[in-house]
Amino acid sequence: DILPLAIVLFVVSTLLHFSLGVWLLDHHARLGNLWRHPAVLAAFLGLAAGSSGIVLWPPLLTAVKMLGDISIPLALFGLGVRLTEGGLAQWRIGLLGAVARPLAGMALALLLAPMLHLDPRHASLLFLYGALPPAVMNYVFAERYRRAPDQVASIVLVGNLASVAFLPLAL
């Protein structure tokens, strides 16, 4: 089944965002603070619950699902507000990021798959994951750490629009 593999890739991506990503944005950030982020805790708790066969209490599962369902739309709302304030000045960088992100991701996947001795199915999944557009989480981090949020918002928006071309190419 592909879903468990995709979940592992998502957890690795989340850990990289909240560790290396935070450190790149703020060199004073400490790795010990990684465990304070709810997304990191949720990723590990989810992996632990899934691998141990724990079944969550249905009302708790519903509440967690509702929180998860609203988090991305809220981030997209913030992205939209930023784009209305920033105007069209950042579209060139958005276009560059929209092309560079999936091309770099696919190239990295092609390089890493043989080094990791992945079978063709796993290598294909990594390649597809590499072709994904920039995550809205990148914008949230740029806004939080005040690191060119207008540019990152453009990259995320145009990158998601460009995924209409890059994802079929990767498939």
Short mmCIF file of N, CA and C in Angstrom, two decimals:
data_model
loop_
_atom_site.label_atom_id
_atom_site.label_comp_id
_atom_site.label_asym_id
_atom_site.label_seq_id
_atom_site.Cartn_x
_atom_site.Cartn_y
_atom_site.Cartn_z
N ASP A 1 0.84 -1.19 0.00
CA ASP A 1 0.00 0.00 0.00
C ASP A 1 0.88 1.25 0.00
N ILE A 2 0.49 2.24 -0.76
CA ILE A 2 1.27 3.47 -0.93
C ILE A 2 1.05 4.45 0.23
N LEU A 3 -0.11 4.45 0.85
CA LEU A 3 -0.41 5.43 1.89
C LEU A 3 0.61 5.43 3.03
N PRO A 4 0.99 4.29 3.59
CA PRO A 4 2.00 4.33 4.66
C PRO A 4 3.33 4.94 4.21
N LEU A 5 3.72 4.68 2.97
CA LEU A 5 4.96 5.26 2.45
C LEU A 5 4.83 6.77 2.31
N ALA A 6 3.69 7.23 1.84
CA ALA A 6 3.46 8.67 1.71
C ALA A 6 3.45 9.33 3.09
N ILE A 7 2.92 8.65 4.07
CA ILE A 7 2.89 9.20 5.43
C ILE A 7 4.31 9.34 5.96
N VAL A 8 5.15 8.36 5.71
CA VAL A 8 6.55 8.44 6.15
C VAL A 8 7.24 9.63 5.49
N LEU A 9 7.03 9.82 4.19
CA LEU A 9 7.61 10.97 3.50
C LEU A 9 7.11 12.28 4.10
N PHE A 10 5.83 12.33 4.44
CA PHE A 10 5.26 13.53 5.05
C PHE A 10 5.88 13.80 6.41
N VAL A 11 6.07 12.75 7.21
CA VAL A 11 6.68 12.92 8.54
C VAL A 11 8.11 13.42 8.40
N VAL A 12 8.87 12.85 7.48
CA VAL A 12 10.25 13.31 7.26
C VAL A 12 10.24 14.77 6.82
N SER A 13 9.34 15.13 5.92
CA SER A 13 9.23 16.52 5.47
C SER A 13 8.88 17.45 6.63
N THR A 14 7.95 17.02 7.47
CA THR A 14 7.56 17.83 8.63
C THR A 14 8.73 18.03 9.57
N LEU A 15 9.46 16.97 9.84
CA LEU A 15 10.62 17.07 10.73
C LEU A 15 11.68 18.00 10.14
N LEU A 16 11.89 17.93 8.84
CA LEU A 16 12.86 18.82 8.21
C LEU A 16 12.39 20.28 8.25
N HIS A 17 11.09 20.51 8.05
CA HIS A 17 10.56 21.87 8.14
C HIS A 17 10.79 22.46 9.53
N PHE A 18 10.48 21.67 10.55
CA PHE A 18 10.53 22.20 11.91
C PHE A 18 11.91 22.11 12.54
N SER A 19 12.88 21.50 11.90
CA SER A 19 14.23 21.46 12.44
C SER A 19 15.16 22.28 11.54
N LEU A 20 15.57 21.72 10.43
CA LEU A 20 16.48 22.41 9.51
C LEU A 20 15.84 23.69 8.97
N GLY A 21 14.56 23.62 8.60
CA GLY A 21 13.88 24.80 8.07
C GLY A 21 13.84 25.96 9.06
N VAL A 22 13.50 25.66 10.30
CA VAL A 22 13.46 26.70 11.33
C VAL A 22 14.86 27.24 11.58
N TRP A 23 15.86 26.34 11.62
CA TRP A 23 17.23 26.80 11.86
C TRP A 23 17.73 27.69 10.72
N LEU A 24 17.36 27.37 9.47
CA LEU A 24 17.76 28.21 8.34
C LEU A 24 17.15 29.61 8.43
N LEU A 25 15.95 29.68 8.99
CA LEU A 25 15.28 30.98 9.13
C LEU A 25 15.72 31.73 10.38
N ASP A 26 16.13 31.01 11.40
CA ASP A 26 16.54 31.61 12.67
C ASP A 26 17.68 30.79 13.25
N HIS A 27 18.92 31.27 13.07
CA HIS A 27 20.09 30.51 13.52
C HIS A 27 20.18 30.41 15.04
N HIS A 28 19.33 31.13 15.76
CA HIS A 28 19.31 31.03 17.22
C HIS A 28 18.33 29.95 17.69
N ALA A 29 17.60 29.36 16.76
CA ALA A 29 16.64 28.31 17.13
C ALA A 29 17.39 27.09 17.65
N ARG A 30 16.79 26.45 18.61
CA ARG A 30 17.41 25.27 19.22
C ARG A 30 16.65 24.01 18.82
N LEU A 31 17.39 22.96 18.54
CA LEU A 31 16.78 21.69 18.14
C LEU A 31 15.91 21.13 19.26
N GLY A 32 16.25 21.44 20.50
CA GLY A 32 15.45 20.97 21.63
C GLY A 32 14.03 21.49 21.62
N ASN A 33 13.81 22.60 20.92
CA ASN A 33 12.46 23.16 20.82
C ASN A 33 11.60 22.44 19.78
N LEU A 34 12.22 21.53 19.03
CA LEU A 34 11.50 20.78 18.00
C LEU A 34 10.28 20.07 18.59
N TRP A 35 10.41 19.55 19.80
CA TRP A 35 9.33 18.78 20.42
C TRP A 35 8.18 19.65 20.89
N ARG A 36 8.34 20.96 20.86
CA ARG A 36 7.27 21.86 21.30
C ARG A 36 6.26 22.14 20.19
N HIS A 37 6.58 21.80 18.97
CA HIS A 37 5.70 22.08 17.85
C HIS A 37 4.61 21.01 17.76
N PRO A 38 3.35 21.43 17.75
CA PRO A 38 2.26 20.46 17.69
C PRO A 38 2.30 19.55 16.46
N ALA A 39 2.78 20.06 15.33
CA ALA A 39 2.84 19.23 14.12
C ALA A 39 3.81 18.07 14.30
N VAL A 40 4.92 18.32 14.97
CA VAL A 40 5.91 17.26 15.20
C VAL A 40 5.36 16.24 16.18
N LEU A 41 4.76 16.73 17.26
CA LEU A 41 4.15 15.81 18.23
C LEU A 41 3.06 14.98 17.58
N ALA A 42 2.22 15.62 16.78
CA ALA A 42 1.13 14.90 16.12
C ALA A 42 1.67 13.84 15.16
N ALA A 43 2.75 14.17 14.46
CA ALA A 43 3.33 13.20 13.52
C ALA A 43 3.80 11.95 14.27
N PHE A 44 4.52 12.15 15.37
CA PHE A 44 5.02 11.00 16.13
C PHE A 44 3.90 10.24 16.83
N LEU A 45 2.94 10.96 17.36
CA LEU A 45 1.81 10.28 18.01
C LEU A 45 1.00 9.49 16.98
N GLY A 46 0.82 10.06 15.80
CA GLY A 46 0.11 9.35 14.74
C GLY A 46 0.83 8.10 14.29
N LEU A 47 2.16 8.21 14.14
CA LEU A 47 2.94 7.02 13.78
C LEU A 47 2.86 5.96 14.87
N ALA A 48 2.96 6.39 16.12
CA ALA A 48 2.90 5.44 17.23
C ALA A 48 1.54 4.76 17.30
N ALA A 49 0.48 5.55 17.17
CA ALA A 49 -0.88 4.98 17.24
C ALA A 49 -1.12 4.04 16.07
N GLY A 50 -0.69 4.44 14.87
CA GLY A 50 -0.91 3.60 13.70
C GLY A 50 -0.13 2.31 13.73
N SER A 51 1.11 2.37 14.19
CA SER A 51 1.92 1.16 14.20
C SER A 51 1.57 0.22 15.35
N SER A 52 0.97 0.75 16.41
CA SER A 52 0.61 -0.10 17.55
C SER A 52 -0.82 -0.61 17.46
N GLY A 53 -1.58 -0.12 16.50
CA GLY A 53 -2.95 -0.57 16.34
C GLY A 53 -3.93 0.09 17.29
N ILE A 54 -3.52 1.17 17.95
CA ILE A 54 -4.41 1.87 18.87
C ILE A 54 -5.55 2.50 18.08
N VAL A 55 -6.75 2.31 18.56
CA VAL A 55 -7.92 2.93 17.94
C VAL A 55 -8.33 4.11 18.81
N LEU A 56 -8.36 5.28 18.21
CA LEU A 56 -8.73 6.47 18.97
C LEU A 56 -10.22 6.51 19.26
N TRP A 57 -10.56 7.11 20.38
CA TRP A 57 -11.94 7.33 20.77
C TRP A 57 -12.61 8.16 19.67
N PRO A 58 -13.71 7.71 19.09
CA PRO A 58 -14.32 8.38 17.94
C PRO A 58 -14.56 9.89 18.11
N PRO A 59 -15.05 10.38 19.26
CA PRO A 59 -15.20 11.84 19.37
C PRO A 59 -13.85 12.58 19.30
N LEU A 60 -12.79 11.99 19.86
CA LEU A 60 -11.47 12.61 19.77
C LEU A 60 -10.98 12.61 18.32
N LEU A 61 -11.19 11.51 17.62
CA LEU A 61 -10.80 11.41 16.22
C LEU A 61 -11.53 12.47 15.38
N THR A 62 -12.82 12.66 15.66
CA THR A 62 -13.60 13.67 14.94
C THR A 62 -13.06 15.06 15.21
N ALA A 63 -12.74 15.35 16.48
CA ALA A 63 -12.21 16.67 16.83
C ALA A 63 -10.87 16.94 16.16
N VAL A 64 -9.99 15.94 16.16
CA VAL A 64 -8.68 16.09 15.53
C VAL A 64 -8.84 16.27 14.03
N LYS A 65 -9.74 15.51 13.43
CA LYS A 65 -9.98 15.65 11.99
C LYS A 65 -10.50 17.04 11.65
N MET A 66 -11.40 17.56 12.47
CA MET A 66 -11.94 18.90 12.22
C MET A 66 -10.85 19.96 12.31
N LEU A 67 -9.95 19.83 13.29
CA LEU A 67 -8.83 20.77 13.41
C LEU A 67 -7.92 20.67 12.19
N GLY A 68 -7.63 19.46 11.77
CA GLY A 68 -6.80 19.27 10.59
C GLY A 68 -7.44 19.81 9.33
N ASP A 69 -8.75 19.62 9.22
CA ASP A 69 -9.47 20.09 8.03
C ASP A 69 -9.47 21.61 7.91
N ILE A 70 -9.41 22.32 9.03
CA ILE A 70 -9.46 23.78 8.97
C ILE A 70 -8.08 24.41 8.87
N SER A 71 -7.02 23.68 9.21
CA SER A 71 -5.69 24.29 9.27
C SER A 71 -5.19 24.75 7.90
N ILE A 72 -5.34 23.95 6.88
CA ILE A 72 -4.87 24.34 5.54
C ILE A 72 -5.70 25.51 4.99
N PRO A 73 -7.03 25.48 5.06
CA PRO A 73 -7.79 26.64 4.59
C PRO A 73 -7.41 27.94 5.32
N LEU A 74 -7.12 27.85 6.62
CA LEU A 74 -6.69 29.06 7.34
C LEU A 74 -5.35 29.57 6.81
N ALA A 75 -4.43 28.66 6.55
CA ALA A 75 -3.14 29.07 5.99
C ALA A 75 -3.32 29.66 4.59
N LEU A 76 -4.21 29.07 3.81
CA LEU A 76 -4.48 29.60 2.47
C LEU A 76 -5.13 30.97 2.54
N PHE A 77 -5.97 31.19 3.54
CA PHE A 77 -6.58 32.50 3.74
C PHE A 77 -5.49 33.53 4.02
N GLY A 78 -4.55 33.20 4.90
CA GLY A 78 -3.42 34.09 5.18
C GLY A 78 -2.59 34.35 3.94
N LEU A 79 -2.39 33.31 3.14
CA LEU A 79 -1.65 33.46 1.89
C LEU A 79 -2.37 34.43 0.96
N GLY A 80 -3.69 34.29 0.86
CA GLY A 80 -4.48 35.18 0.02
C GLY A 80 -4.40 36.62 0.47
N VAL A 81 -4.46 36.84 1.77
CA VAL A 81 -4.35 38.21 2.31
C VAL A 81 -2.99 38.79 1.94
N ARG A 82 -1.93 38.00 2.11
CA ARG A 82 -0.59 38.47 1.77
C ARG A 82 -0.48 38.82 0.30
N LEU A 83 -1.09 38.03 -0.56
CA LEU A 83 -1.02 38.28 -2.00
C LEU A 83 -1.77 39.56 -2.38
N THR A 84 -2.86 39.85 -1.69
CA THR A 84 -3.59 41.09 -2.01
C THR A 84 -2.79 42.31 -1.57
N GLU A 85 -1.99 42.16 -0.52
CA GLU A 85 -1.17 43.29 -0.05
C GLU A 85 0.08 43.46 -0.90
N GLY A 86 0.64 42.36 -1.39
CA GLY A 86 1.91 42.41 -2.10
C GLY A 86 1.80 42.84 -3.55
N GLY A 87 0.66 42.70 -4.15
CA GLY A 87 0.51 43.06 -5.55
C GLY A 87 1.21 42.08 -6.47
N LEU A 88 1.50 42.52 -7.67
CA LEU A 88 2.09 41.65 -8.70
C LEU A 88 3.61 41.75 -8.76
N ALA A 89 4.22 42.49 -7.85
CA ALA A 89 5.66 42.72 -7.91
C ALA A 89 6.48 41.44 -7.78
N GLN A 90 5.96 40.44 -7.12
CA GLN A 90 6.74 39.23 -6.83
C GLN A 90 6.46 38.08 -7.79
N TRP A 91 5.72 38.31 -8.85
CA TRP A 91 5.32 37.21 -9.73
C TRP A 91 6.50 36.57 -10.45
N ARG A 92 7.53 37.37 -10.78
CA ARG A 92 8.69 36.79 -11.47
C ARG A 92 9.39 35.76 -10.60
N ILE A 93 9.60 36.10 -9.33
CA ILE A 93 10.22 35.14 -8.41
C ILE A 93 9.29 33.95 -8.19
N GLY A 94 7.99 34.20 -8.21
CA GLY A 94 7.01 33.12 -8.08
C GLY A 94 7.12 32.14 -9.24
N LEU A 95 7.28 32.67 -10.43
CA LEU A 95 7.41 31.81 -11.61
C LEU A 95 8.71 31.02 -11.57
N LEU A 96 9.78 31.67 -11.16
CA LEU A 96 11.07 30.99 -11.03
C LEU A 96 10.97 29.85 -10.01
N GLY A 97 10.39 30.14 -8.86
CA GLY A 97 10.22 29.11 -7.83
C GLY A 97 9.29 27.99 -8.26
N ALA A 98 8.27 28.35 -9.02
CA ALA A 98 7.30 27.36 -9.49
C ALA A 98 7.93 26.35 -10.45
N VAL A 99 8.95 26.78 -11.17
CA VAL A 99 9.65 25.88 -12.09
C VAL A 99 10.81 25.18 -11.38
N ALA A 100 11.56 25.94 -10.58
CA ALA A 100 12.75 25.38 -9.94
C ALA A 100 12.41 24.32 -8.89
N ARG A 101 11.34 24.53 -8.12
CA ARG A 101 11.00 23.60 -7.03
C ARG A 101 10.74 22.19 -7.54
N PRO A 102 9.81 21.98 -8.47
CA PRO A 102 9.58 20.59 -8.91
C PRO A 102 10.76 20.00 -9.70
N LEU A 103 11.44 20.83 -10.50
CA LEU A 103 12.58 20.30 -11.25
C LEU A 103 13.70 19.86 -10.30
N ALA A 104 13.97 20.66 -9.29
CA ALA A 104 15.00 20.29 -8.30
C ALA A 104 14.55 19.07 -7.50
N GLY A 105 13.29 19.01 -7.14
CA GLY A 105 12.78 17.87 -6.38
C GLY A 105 12.85 16.57 -7.17
N MET A 106 12.48 16.62 -8.44
CA MET A 106 12.55 15.41 -9.26
C MET A 106 14.00 15.00 -9.51
N ALA A 107 14.89 15.99 -9.74
CA ALA A 107 16.30 15.67 -9.95
C ALA A 107 16.90 15.05 -8.69
N LEU A 108 16.56 15.60 -7.53
CA LEU A 108 17.06 15.05 -6.28
C LEU A 108 16.54 13.63 -6.05
N ALA A 109 15.29 13.40 -6.39
CA ALA A 109 14.72 12.06 -6.25
C ALA A 109 15.44 11.07 -7.16
N LEU A 110 15.75 11.49 -8.38
CA LEU A 110 16.48 10.62 -9.31
C LEU A 110 17.88 10.29 -8.79
N LEU A 111 18.51 11.26 -8.11
CA LEU A 111 19.84 11.02 -7.55
C LEU A 111 19.80 10.16 -6.29
N LEU A 112 18.81 10.39 -5.45
CA LEU A 112 18.74 9.68 -4.17
C LEU A 112 18.23 8.24 -4.28
N ALA A 113 17.33 7.98 -5.21
CA ALA A 113 16.72 6.65 -5.31
C ALA A 113 17.76 5.54 -5.45
N PRO A 114 18.75 5.66 -6.34
CA PRO A 114 19.76 4.59 -6.42
C PRO A 114 20.66 4.54 -5.17
N MET A 115 20.96 5.70 -4.61
CA MET A 115 21.80 5.73 -3.41
C MET A 115 21.11 5.07 -2.22
N LEU A 116 19.79 5.18 -2.16
CA LEU A 116 19.01 4.57 -1.08
C LEU A 116 18.59 3.14 -1.40
N HIS A 117 18.97 2.67 -2.59
CA HIS A 117 18.63 1.31 -3.05
C HIS A 117 17.12 1.07 -3.01
N LEU A 118 16.37 2.06 -3.53
CA LEU A 118 14.92 1.94 -3.54
C LEU A 118 14.47 1.07 -4.71
N ASP A 119 13.44 0.27 -4.47
CA ASP A 119 12.87 -0.51 -5.57
C ASP A 119 12.10 0.46 -6.47
N PRO A 120 11.74 0.05 -7.68
CA PRO A 120 11.09 0.96 -8.63
C PRO A 120 9.82 1.62 -8.09
N ARG A 121 9.05 0.89 -7.33
CA ARG A 121 7.80 1.45 -6.78
C ARG A 121 8.09 2.58 -5.80
N HIS A 122 9.04 2.36 -4.90
CA HIS A 122 9.40 3.38 -3.92
C HIS A 122 10.09 4.56 -4.59
N ALA A 123 10.92 4.28 -5.59
CA ALA A 123 11.60 5.35 -6.32
C ALA A 123 10.57 6.22 -7.05
N SER A 124 9.55 5.59 -7.59
CA SER A 124 8.49 6.35 -8.27
C SER A 124 7.73 7.25 -7.31
N LEU A 125 7.48 6.74 -6.12
CA LEU A 125 6.78 7.55 -5.11
C LEU A 125 7.65 8.73 -4.69
N LEU A 126 8.94 8.51 -4.51
CA LEU A 126 9.85 9.60 -4.16
C LEU A 126 9.91 10.64 -5.28
N PHE A 127 9.92 10.16 -6.53
CA PHE A 127 9.95 11.06 -7.68
C PHE A 127 8.68 11.91 -7.71
N LEU A 128 7.53 11.29 -7.50
CA LEU A 128 6.27 12.04 -7.48
C LEU A 128 6.25 13.04 -6.33
N TYR A 129 6.74 12.64 -5.17
CA TYR A 129 6.82 13.54 -4.01
C TYR A 129 7.73 14.72 -4.32
N GLY A 130 8.80 14.48 -5.06
CA GLY A 130 9.71 15.55 -5.46
C GLY A 130 9.07 16.55 -6.40
N ALA A 131 8.06 16.11 -7.15
CA ALA A 131 7.39 16.99 -8.12
C ALA A 131 6.29 17.84 -7.49
N LEU A 132 6.00 17.60 -6.23
CA LEU A 132 4.92 18.35 -5.59
C LEU A 132 5.25 19.84 -5.52
N PRO A 133 4.24 20.69 -5.52
CA PRO A 133 4.48 22.14 -5.46
C PRO A 133 4.93 22.56 -4.06
N PRO A 134 5.43 23.78 -3.94
CA PRO A 134 5.83 24.28 -2.62
C PRO A 134 4.64 24.26 -1.67
N ALA A 135 4.88 23.82 -0.45
CA ALA A 135 3.81 23.70 0.54
C ALA A 135 3.45 25.06 1.10
N VAL A 136 2.18 25.22 1.46
CA VAL A 136 1.72 26.45 2.08
C VAL A 136 2.42 26.66 3.43
N MET A 137 2.96 25.58 4.01
CA MET A 137 3.70 25.70 5.26
C MET A 137 4.93 26.60 5.08
N ASN A 138 5.50 26.61 3.88
CA ASN A 138 6.64 27.49 3.61
C ASN A 138 6.25 28.94 3.79
N TYR A 139 5.06 29.29 3.32
CA TYR A 139 4.58 30.66 3.50
C TYR A 139 4.37 30.96 4.98
N VAL A 140 3.78 30.03 5.71
CA VAL A 140 3.53 30.23 7.14
C VAL A 140 4.86 30.49 7.87
N PHE A 141 5.89 29.73 7.53
CA PHE A 141 7.20 29.93 8.15
C PHE A 141 7.79 31.28 7.75
N ALA A 142 7.67 31.65 6.47
CA ALA A 142 8.21 32.95 6.02
C ALA A 142 7.51 34.09 6.74
N GLU A 143 6.22 33.97 6.93
CA GLU A 143 5.46 35.00 7.65
C GLU A 143 5.88 35.03 9.11
N ARG A 144 6.01 33.88 9.73
CA ARG A 144 6.36 33.79 11.15
C ARG A 144 7.74 34.38 11.44
N TYR A 145 8.71 34.08 10.57
CA TYR A 145 10.07 34.54 10.78
C TYR A 145 10.42 35.80 9.98
N ARG A 146 9.41 36.40 9.34
CA ARG A 146 9.58 37.65 8.58
C ARG A 146 10.71 37.54 7.56
N ARG A 147 10.63 36.49 6.75
CA ARG A 147 11.64 36.24 5.73
C ARG A 147 11.00 36.27 4.35
N ALA A 148 10.86 37.43 3.77
CA ALA A 148 10.31 37.64 2.41
C ALA A 148 8.97 36.94 2.21
N PRO A 149 7.97 37.21 3.07
CA PRO A 149 6.69 36.51 2.91
C PRO A 149 5.99 36.81 1.59
N ASP A 150 6.19 38.02 1.03
CA ASP A 150 5.57 38.33 -0.27
C ASP A 150 6.11 37.40 -1.36
N GLN A 151 7.42 37.22 -1.37
CA GLN A 151 8.04 36.36 -2.37
C GLN A 151 7.62 34.91 -2.18
N VAL A 152 7.64 34.45 -0.96
CA VAL A 152 7.27 33.05 -0.69
C VAL A 152 5.80 32.81 -1.03
N ALA A 153 4.94 33.78 -0.73
CA ALA A 153 3.52 33.65 -1.09
C ALA A 153 3.37 33.50 -2.59
N SER A 154 4.12 34.28 -3.35
CA SER A 154 4.06 34.16 -4.81
C SER A 154 4.56 32.81 -5.28
N ILE A 155 5.65 32.34 -4.69
CA ILE A 155 6.20 31.04 -5.07
C ILE A 155 5.19 29.93 -4.79
N VAL A 156 4.54 30.00 -3.64
CA VAL A 156 3.56 28.97 -3.28
C VAL A 156 2.36 29.02 -4.23
N LEU A 157 1.84 30.21 -4.48
CA LEU A 157 0.67 30.33 -5.36
C LEU A 157 0.98 29.87 -6.78
N VAL A 158 2.02 30.42 -7.37
CA VAL A 158 2.35 30.07 -8.76
C VAL A 158 2.81 28.61 -8.84
N GLY A 159 3.51 28.15 -7.81
CA GLY A 159 3.94 26.75 -7.78
C GLY A 159 2.77 25.79 -7.77
N ASN A 160 1.73 26.13 -7.02
CA ASN A 160 0.55 25.26 -7.00
C ASN A 160 -0.20 25.31 -8.32
N LEU A 161 -0.21 26.46 -8.97
CA LEU A 161 -0.81 26.54 -10.30
C LEU A 161 0.01 25.73 -11.31
N ALA A 162 1.33 25.80 -11.20
CA ALA A 162 2.22 25.08 -12.13
C ALA A 162 2.17 23.57 -11.92
N SER A 163 1.70 23.15 -10.75
CA SER A 163 1.63 21.70 -10.49
C SER A 163 0.67 21.01 -11.45
N VAL A 164 -0.22 21.77 -12.07
CA VAL A 164 -1.12 21.21 -13.06
C VAL A 164 -0.30 20.66 -14.25
N ALA A 165 0.86 21.24 -14.49
CA ALA A 165 1.73 20.75 -15.56
C ALA A 165 2.76 19.74 -15.03
N PHE A 166 3.33 20.00 -13.86
CA PHE A 166 4.42 19.16 -13.37
C PHE A 166 3.97 17.81 -12.83
N LEU A 167 2.83 17.74 -12.19
CA LEU A 167 2.40 16.44 -11.64
C LEU A 167 2.07 15.42 -12.74
N PRO A 168 1.36 15.81 -13.80
CA PRO A 168 1.18 14.83 -14.89
C PRO A 168 2.51 14.43 -15.54
N LEU A 169 3.45 15.37 -15.61
CA LEU A 169 4.77 15.05 -16.15
C LEU A 169 5.46 14.00 -15.26
N ALA A 170 5.36 14.19 -13.95
CA ALA A 170 5.98 13.24 -13.02
C ALA A 170 5.29 11.88 -13.08
N LEU A 171 3.98 11.89 -13.22
CA LEU A 171 3.25 10.63 -13.30
C LEU A 171 3.60 9.87 -14.57
#
